[in-house]
Tab-separated table of N, CA and C in Angstrom:
chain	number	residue	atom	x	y	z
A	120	UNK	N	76.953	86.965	115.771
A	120	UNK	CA	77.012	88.334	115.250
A	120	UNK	C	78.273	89.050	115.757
A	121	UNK	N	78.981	89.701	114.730
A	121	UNK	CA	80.680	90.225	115.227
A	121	UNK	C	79.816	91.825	115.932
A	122	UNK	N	78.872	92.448	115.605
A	122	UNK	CA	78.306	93.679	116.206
A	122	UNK	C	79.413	94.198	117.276
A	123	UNK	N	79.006	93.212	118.703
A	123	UNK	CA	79.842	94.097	120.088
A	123	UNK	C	81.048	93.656	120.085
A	124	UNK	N	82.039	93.141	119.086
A	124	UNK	CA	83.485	92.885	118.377
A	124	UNK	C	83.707	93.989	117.935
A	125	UNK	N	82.713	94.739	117.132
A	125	UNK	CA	82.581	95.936	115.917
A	125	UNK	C	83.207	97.617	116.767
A	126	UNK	N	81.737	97.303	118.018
A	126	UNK	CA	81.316	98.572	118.338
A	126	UNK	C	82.639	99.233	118.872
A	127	UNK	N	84.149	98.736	119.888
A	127	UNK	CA	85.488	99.527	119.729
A	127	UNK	C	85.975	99.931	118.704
A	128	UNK	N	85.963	99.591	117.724
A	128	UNK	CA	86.407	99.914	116.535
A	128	UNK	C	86.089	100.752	116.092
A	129	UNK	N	84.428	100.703	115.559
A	129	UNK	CA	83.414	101.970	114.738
A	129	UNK	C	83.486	103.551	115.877
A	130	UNK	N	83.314	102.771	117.267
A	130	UNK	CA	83.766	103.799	117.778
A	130	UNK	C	85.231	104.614	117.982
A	131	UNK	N	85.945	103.815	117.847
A	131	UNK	CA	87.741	104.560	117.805
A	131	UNK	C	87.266	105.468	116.021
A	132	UNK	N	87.401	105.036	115.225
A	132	UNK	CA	87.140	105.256	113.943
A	132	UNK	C	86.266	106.906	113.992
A	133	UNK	N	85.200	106.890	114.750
A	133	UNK	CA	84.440	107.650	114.322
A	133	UNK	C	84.784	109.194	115.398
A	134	UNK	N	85.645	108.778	116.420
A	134	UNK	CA	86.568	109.716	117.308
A	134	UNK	C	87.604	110.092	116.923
A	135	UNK	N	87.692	109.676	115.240
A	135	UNK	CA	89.761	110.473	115.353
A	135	UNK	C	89.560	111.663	114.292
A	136	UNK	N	89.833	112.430	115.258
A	136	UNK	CA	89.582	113.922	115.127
A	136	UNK	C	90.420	113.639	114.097
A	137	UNK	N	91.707	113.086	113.388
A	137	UNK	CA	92.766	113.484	112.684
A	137	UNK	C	92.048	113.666	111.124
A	138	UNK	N	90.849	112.225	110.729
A	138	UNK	CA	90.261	112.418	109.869
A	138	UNK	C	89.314	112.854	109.517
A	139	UNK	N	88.770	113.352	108.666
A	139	UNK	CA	87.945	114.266	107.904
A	139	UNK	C	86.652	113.378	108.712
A	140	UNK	N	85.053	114.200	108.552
A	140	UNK	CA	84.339	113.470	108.874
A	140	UNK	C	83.790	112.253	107.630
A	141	UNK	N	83.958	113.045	106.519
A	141	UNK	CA	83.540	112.077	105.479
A	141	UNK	C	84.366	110.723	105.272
A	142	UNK	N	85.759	110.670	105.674
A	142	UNK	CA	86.528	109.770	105.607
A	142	UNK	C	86.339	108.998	106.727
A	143	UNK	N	85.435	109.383	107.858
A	143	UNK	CA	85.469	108.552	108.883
A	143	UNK	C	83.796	107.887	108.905
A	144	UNK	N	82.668	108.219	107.833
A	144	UNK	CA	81.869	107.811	107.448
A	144	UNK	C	81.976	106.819	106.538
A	145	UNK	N	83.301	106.897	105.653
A	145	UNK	CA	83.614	106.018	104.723
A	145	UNK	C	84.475	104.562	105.707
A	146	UNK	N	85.153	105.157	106.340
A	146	UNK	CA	86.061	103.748	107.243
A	146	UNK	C	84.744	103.128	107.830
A	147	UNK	N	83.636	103.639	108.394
A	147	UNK	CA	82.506	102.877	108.805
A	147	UNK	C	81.925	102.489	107.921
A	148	UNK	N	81.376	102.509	106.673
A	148	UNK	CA	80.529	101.776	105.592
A	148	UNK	C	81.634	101.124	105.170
A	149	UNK	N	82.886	100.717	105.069
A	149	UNK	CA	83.780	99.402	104.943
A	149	UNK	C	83.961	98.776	105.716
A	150	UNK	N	84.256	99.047	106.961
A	150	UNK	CA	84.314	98.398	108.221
A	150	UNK	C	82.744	96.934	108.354
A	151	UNK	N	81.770	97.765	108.151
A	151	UNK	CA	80.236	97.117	108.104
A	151	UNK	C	80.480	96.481	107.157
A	152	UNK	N	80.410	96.643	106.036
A	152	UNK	CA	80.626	95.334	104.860
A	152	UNK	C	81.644	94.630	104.633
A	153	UNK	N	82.712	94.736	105.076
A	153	UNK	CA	83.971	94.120	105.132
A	153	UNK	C	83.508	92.557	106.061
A	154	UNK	N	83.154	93.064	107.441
A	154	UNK	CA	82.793	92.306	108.836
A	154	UNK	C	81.409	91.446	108.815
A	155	UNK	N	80.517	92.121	108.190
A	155	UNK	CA	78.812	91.335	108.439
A	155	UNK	C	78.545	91.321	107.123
A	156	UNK	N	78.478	89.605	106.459
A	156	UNK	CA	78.795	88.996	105.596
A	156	UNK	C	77.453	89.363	104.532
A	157	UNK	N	76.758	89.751	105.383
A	157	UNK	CA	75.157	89.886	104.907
A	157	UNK	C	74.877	91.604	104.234
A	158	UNK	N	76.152	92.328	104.339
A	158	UNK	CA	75.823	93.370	104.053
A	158	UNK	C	76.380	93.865	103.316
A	159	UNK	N	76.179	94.251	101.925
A	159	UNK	CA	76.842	93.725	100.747
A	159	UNK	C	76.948	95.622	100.487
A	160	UNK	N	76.194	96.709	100.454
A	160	UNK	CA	76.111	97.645	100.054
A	160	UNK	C	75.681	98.053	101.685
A	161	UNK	N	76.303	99.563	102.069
A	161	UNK	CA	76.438	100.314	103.227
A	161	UNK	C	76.671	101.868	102.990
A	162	UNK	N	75.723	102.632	102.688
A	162	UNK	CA	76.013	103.539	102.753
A	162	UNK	C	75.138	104.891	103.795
A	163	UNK	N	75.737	106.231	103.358
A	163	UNK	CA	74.802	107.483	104.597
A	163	UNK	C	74.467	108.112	103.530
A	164	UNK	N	73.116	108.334	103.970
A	164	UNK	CA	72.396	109.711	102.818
A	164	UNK	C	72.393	110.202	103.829
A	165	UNK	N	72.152	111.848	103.617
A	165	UNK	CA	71.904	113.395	104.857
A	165	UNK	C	70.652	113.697	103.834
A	166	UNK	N	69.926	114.546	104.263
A	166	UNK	CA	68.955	115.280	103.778
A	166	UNK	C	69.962	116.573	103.203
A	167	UNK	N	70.074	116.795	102.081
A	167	UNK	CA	70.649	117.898	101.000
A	167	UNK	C	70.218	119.322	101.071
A	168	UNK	N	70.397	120.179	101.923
A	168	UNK	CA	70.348	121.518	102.443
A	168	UNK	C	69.018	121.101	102.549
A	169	UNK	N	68.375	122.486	102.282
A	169	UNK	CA	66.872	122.988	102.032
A	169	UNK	C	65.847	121.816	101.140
A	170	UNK	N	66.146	121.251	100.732
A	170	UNK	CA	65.934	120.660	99.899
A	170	UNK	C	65.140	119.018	100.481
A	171	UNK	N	63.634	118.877	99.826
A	171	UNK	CA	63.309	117.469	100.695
A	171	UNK	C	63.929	116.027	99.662
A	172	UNK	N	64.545	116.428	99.620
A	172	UNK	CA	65.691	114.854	99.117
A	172	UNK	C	67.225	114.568	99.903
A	173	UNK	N	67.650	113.259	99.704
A	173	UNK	CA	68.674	112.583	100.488
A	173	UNK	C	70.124	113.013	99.282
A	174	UNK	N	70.779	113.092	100.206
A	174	UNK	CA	72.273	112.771	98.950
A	174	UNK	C	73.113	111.899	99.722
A	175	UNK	N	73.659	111.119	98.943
A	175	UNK	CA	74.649	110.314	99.400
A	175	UNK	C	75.722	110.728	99.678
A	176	UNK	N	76.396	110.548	100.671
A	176	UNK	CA	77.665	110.933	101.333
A	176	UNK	C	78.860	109.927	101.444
A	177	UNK	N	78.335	109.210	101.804
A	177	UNK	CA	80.100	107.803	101.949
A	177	UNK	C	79.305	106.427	101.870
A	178	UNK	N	79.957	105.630	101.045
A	178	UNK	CA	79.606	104.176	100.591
A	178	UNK	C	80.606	103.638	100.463
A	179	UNK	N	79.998	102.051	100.863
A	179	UNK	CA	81.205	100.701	100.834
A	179	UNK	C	80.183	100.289	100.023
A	180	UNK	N	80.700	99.178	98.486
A	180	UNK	CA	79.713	99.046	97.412
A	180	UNK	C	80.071	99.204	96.565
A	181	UNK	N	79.415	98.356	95.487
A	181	UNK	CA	79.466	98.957	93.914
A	181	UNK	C	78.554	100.772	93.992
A	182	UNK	N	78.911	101.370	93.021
A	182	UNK	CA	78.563	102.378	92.985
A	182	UNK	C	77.298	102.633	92.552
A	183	UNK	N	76.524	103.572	93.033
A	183	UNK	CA	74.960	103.787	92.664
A	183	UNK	C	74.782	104.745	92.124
A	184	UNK	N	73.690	104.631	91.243
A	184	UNK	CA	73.517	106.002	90.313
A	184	UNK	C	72.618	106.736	91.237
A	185	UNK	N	72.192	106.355	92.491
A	185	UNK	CA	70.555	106.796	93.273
A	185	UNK	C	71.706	107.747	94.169
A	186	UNK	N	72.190	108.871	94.118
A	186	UNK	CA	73.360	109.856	94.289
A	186	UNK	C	72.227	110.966	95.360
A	187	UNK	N	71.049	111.376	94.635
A	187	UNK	CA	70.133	112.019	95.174
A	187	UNK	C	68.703	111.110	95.201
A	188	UNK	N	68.002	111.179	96.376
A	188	UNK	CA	66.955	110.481	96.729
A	188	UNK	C	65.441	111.066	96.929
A	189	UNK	N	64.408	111.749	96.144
A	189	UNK	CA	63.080	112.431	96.426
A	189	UNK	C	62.794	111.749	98.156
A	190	UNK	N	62.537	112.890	98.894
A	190	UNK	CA	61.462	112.098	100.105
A	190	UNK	C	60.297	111.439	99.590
A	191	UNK	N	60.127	110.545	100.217
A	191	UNK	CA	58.859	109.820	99.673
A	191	UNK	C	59.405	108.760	98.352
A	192	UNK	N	60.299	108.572	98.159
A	192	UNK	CA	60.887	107.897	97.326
A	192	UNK	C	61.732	106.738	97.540
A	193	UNK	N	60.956	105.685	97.128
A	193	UNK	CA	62.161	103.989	97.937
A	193	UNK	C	62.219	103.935	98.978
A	194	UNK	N	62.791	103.190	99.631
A	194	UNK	CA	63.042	102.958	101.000
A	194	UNK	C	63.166	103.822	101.978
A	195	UNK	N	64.415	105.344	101.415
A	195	UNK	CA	65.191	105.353	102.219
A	195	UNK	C	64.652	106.506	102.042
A	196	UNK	N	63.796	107.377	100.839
A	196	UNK	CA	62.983	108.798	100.775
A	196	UNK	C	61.843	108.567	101.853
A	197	UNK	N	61.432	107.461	102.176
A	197	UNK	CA	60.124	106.485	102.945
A	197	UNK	C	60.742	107.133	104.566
A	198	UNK	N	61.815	106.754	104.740
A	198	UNK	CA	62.519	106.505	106.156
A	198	UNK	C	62.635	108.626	106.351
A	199	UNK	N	62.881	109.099	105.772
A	199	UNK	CA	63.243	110.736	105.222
A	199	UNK	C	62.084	111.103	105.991
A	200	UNK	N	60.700	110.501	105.325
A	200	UNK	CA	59.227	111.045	106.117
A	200	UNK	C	58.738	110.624	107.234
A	201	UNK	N	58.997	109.135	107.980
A	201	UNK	CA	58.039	108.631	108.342
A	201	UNK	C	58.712	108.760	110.149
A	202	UNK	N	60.402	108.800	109.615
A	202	UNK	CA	61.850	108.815	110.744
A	202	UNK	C	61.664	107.625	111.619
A	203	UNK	N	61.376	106.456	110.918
A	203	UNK	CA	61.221	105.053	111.659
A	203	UNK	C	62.258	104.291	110.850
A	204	UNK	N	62.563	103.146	111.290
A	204	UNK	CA	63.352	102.045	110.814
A	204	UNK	C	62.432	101.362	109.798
A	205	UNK	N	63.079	101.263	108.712
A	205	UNK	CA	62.217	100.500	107.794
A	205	UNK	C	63.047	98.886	107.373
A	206	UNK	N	62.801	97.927	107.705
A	206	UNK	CA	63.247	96.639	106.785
A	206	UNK	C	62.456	96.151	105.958
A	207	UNK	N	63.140	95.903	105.092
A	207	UNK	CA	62.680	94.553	104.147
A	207	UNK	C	63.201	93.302	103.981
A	208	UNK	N	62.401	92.570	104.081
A	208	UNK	CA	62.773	91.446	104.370
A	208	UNK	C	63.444	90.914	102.866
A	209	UNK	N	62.079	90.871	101.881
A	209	UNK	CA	61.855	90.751	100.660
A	209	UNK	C	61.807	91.953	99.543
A	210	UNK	N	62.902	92.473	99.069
A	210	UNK	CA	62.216	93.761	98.265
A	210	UNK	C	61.716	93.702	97.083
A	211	UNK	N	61.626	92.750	96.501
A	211	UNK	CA	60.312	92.207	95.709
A	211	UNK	C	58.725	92.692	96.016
A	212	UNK	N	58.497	92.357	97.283
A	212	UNK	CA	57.099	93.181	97.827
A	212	UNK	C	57.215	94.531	97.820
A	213	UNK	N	57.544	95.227	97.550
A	213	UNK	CA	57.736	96.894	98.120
A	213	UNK	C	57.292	97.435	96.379
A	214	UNK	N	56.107	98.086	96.383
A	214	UNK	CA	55.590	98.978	95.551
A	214	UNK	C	57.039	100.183	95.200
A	215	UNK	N	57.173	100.759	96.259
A	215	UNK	CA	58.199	102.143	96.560
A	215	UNK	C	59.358	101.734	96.384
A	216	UNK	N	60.074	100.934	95.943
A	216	UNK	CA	61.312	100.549	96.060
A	216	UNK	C	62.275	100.969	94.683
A	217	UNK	N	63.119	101.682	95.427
A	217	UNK	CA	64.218	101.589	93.833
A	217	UNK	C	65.498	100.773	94.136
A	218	UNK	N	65.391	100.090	92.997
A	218	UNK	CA	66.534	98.979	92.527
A	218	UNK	C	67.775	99.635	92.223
A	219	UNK	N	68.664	99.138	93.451
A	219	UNK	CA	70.348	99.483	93.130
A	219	UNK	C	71.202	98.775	92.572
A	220	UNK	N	70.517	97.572	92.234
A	220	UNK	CA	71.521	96.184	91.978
A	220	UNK	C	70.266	95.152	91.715
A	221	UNK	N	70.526	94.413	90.527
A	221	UNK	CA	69.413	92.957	90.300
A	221	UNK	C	69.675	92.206	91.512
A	222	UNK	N	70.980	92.360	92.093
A	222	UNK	CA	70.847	91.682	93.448
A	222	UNK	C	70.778	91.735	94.735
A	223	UNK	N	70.013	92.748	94.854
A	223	UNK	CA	69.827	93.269	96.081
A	223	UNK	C	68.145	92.331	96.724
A	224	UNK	N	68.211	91.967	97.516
A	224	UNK	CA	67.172	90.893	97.706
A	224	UNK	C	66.203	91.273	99.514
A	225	UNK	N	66.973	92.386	100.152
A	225	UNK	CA	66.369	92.581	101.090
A	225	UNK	C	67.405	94.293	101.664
A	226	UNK	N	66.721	94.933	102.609
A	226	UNK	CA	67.393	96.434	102.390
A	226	UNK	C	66.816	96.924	104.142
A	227	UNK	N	67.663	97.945	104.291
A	227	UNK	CA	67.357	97.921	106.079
A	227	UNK	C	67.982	99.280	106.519
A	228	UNK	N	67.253	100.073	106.753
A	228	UNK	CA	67.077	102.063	106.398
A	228	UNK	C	66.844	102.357	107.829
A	229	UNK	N	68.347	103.468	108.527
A	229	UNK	CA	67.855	103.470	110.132
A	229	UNK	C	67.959	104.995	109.818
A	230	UNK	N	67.080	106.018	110.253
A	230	UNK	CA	67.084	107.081	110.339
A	230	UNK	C	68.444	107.357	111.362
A	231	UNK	N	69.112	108.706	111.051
A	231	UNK	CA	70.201	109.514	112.206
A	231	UNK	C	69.826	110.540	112.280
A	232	UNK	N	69.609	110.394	113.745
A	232	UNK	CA	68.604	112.111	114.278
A	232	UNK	C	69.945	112.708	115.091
A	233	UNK	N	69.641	114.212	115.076
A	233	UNK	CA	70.666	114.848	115.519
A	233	UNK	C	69.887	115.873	116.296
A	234	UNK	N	69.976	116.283	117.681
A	234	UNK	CA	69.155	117.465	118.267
A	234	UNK	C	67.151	117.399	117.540
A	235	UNK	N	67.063	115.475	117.999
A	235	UNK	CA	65.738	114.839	117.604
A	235	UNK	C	65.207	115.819	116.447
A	236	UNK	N	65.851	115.732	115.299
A	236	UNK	CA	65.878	115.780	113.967
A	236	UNK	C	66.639	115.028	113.137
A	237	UNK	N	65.787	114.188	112.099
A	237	UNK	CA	66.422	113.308	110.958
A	237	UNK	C	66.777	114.100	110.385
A	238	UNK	N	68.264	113.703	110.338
A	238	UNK	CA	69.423	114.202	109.052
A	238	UNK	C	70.062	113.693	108.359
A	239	UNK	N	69.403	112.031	108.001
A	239	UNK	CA	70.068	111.309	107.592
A	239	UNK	C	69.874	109.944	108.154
A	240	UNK	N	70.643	108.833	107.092
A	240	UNK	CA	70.293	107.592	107.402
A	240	UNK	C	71.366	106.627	107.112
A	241	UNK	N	71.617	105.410	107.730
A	241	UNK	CA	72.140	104.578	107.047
A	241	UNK	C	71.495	103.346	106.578
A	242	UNK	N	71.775	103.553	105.230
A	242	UNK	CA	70.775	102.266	104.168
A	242	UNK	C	72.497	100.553	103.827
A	243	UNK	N	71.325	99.819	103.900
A	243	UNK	CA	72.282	98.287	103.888
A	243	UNK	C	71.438	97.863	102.901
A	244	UNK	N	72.023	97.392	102.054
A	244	UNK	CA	71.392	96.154	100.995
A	244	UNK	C	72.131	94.788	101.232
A	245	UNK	N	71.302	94.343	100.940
A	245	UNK	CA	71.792	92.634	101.446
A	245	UNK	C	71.556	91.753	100.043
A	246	UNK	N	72.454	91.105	100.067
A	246	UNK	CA	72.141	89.743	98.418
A	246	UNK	C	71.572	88.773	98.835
A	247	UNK	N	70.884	88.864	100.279
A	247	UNK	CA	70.662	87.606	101.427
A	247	UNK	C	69.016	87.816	101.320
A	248	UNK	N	68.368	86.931	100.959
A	248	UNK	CA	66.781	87.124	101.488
A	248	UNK	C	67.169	87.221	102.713
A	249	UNK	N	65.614	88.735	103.692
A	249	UNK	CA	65.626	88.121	105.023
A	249	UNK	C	66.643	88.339	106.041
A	250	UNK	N	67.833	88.729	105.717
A	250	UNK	CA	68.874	88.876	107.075
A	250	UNK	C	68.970	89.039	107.784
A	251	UNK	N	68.173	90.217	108.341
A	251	UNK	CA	67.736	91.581	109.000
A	251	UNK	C	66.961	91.556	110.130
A	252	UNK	N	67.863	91.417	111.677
A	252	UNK	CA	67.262	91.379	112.922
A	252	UNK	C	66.728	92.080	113.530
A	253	UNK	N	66.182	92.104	114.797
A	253	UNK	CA	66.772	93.491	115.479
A	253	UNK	C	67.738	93.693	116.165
A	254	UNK	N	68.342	92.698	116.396
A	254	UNK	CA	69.895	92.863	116.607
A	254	UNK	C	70.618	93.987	115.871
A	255	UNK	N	70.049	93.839	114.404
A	255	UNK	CA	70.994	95.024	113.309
A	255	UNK	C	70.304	95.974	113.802
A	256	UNK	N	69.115	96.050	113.675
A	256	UNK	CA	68.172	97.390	113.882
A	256	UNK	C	69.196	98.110	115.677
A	257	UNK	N	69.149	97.431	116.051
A	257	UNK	CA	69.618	98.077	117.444
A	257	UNK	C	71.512	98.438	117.403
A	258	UNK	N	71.904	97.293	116.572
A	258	UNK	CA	73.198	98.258	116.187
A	258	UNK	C	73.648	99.192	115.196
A	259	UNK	N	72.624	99.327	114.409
A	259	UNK	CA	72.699	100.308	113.618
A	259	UNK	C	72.224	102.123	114.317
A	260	UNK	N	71.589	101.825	115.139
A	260	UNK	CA	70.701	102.657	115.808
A	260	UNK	C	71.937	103.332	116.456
A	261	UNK	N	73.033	102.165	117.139
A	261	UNK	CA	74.016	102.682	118.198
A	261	UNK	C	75.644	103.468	117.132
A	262	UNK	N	75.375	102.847	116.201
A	262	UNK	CA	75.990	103.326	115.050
A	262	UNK	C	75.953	105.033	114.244
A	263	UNK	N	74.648	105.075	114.322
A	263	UNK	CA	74.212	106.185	113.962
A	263	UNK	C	73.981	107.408	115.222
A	264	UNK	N	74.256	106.474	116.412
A	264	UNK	CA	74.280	107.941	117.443
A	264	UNK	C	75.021	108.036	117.646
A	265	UNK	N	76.449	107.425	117.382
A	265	UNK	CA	77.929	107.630	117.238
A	265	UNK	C	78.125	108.459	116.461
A	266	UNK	N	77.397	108.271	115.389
A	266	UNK	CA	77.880	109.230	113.905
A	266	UNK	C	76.839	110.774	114.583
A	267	UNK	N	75.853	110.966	115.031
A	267	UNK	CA	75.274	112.480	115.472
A	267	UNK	C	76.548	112.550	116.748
A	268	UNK	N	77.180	112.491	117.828
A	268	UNK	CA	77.513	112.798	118.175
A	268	UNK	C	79.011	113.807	117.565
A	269	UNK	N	79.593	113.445	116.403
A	269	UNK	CA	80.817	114.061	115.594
A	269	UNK	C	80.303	115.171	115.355
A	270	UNK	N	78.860	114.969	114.710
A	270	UNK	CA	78.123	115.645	113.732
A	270	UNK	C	77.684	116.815	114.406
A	271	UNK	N	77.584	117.107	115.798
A	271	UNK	CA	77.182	118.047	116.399
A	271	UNK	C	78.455	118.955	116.615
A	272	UNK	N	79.557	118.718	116.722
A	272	UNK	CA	80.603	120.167	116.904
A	272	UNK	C	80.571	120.352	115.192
């Protein structure tokens, strides 16, 4: 796993004050799919003001029409309510699931809490049955408290 190869990087990346924050959300969802072969789609939903739905903010990926997300909706509206890590191994099994791609074959949703409030998440689709460790779960986790720390000034 390239992960603790990754973590100088995502972290220089996500410290340079010079770029925008959205551009430095975007160098991290390319950085992740560029590097971990298994992760084909990478993007951040935030929870959308007032509002109990997700919007998408920065993606590495073909483009998705799922732009806004209902809570309680797919994976990642699921992750919005429940503020746990959700994988799938198989997303074939998943009642709740919305399809971003015929080839998306497994999907892996880490809540980003900020002042222990979810404000967001980063969702991975994989073309890989199955990929999905806790290895990822734990670097995604360290990923996303990189990204609340910007997020707080």
């Amino acid at each position: 796993m390239p992960f603790q190869k990754l973590k100088p990087e995502i972290k220089s990346i996500i410290e340079n004050e010079n770029l925008s924050i959205d551009h430095r959300l975007s160098q991290v969802c390319e950085i992740l799919k560029e590097n971990i072969p298994y992760y084909d789609w990478v993007g951040f939903y935030f929870k959308n003001g007032d509002k109990n739905e997700l919007k998408l903010r920065s993606f590495a990926g073909e483009p998705t029409d799922h732009i806004i997300i209902p809570f309680g909706k797919g994976i990642c509206g699921q992750v919005a309510v429940s503020n746990k890590n959700f994988v799938v191994p198989d997303v074939k099994t998943q009642n709740n699931y919305i399809a971003c791609s015929i080839n998306v074959k497994a999907e892996i949703v880490v809540p980003l809490f900020l002042n222990d409030e979810n404000i967001g998440q980063i969702d991975i689709d994989s073309h890989t049955a199955d990929p999905f460790s806790k290895e990822d779960e734990e670097f995604l986790e360290w990923v996303n408290a990189r990204v609340a720390e910007v997020l707080k000034v």
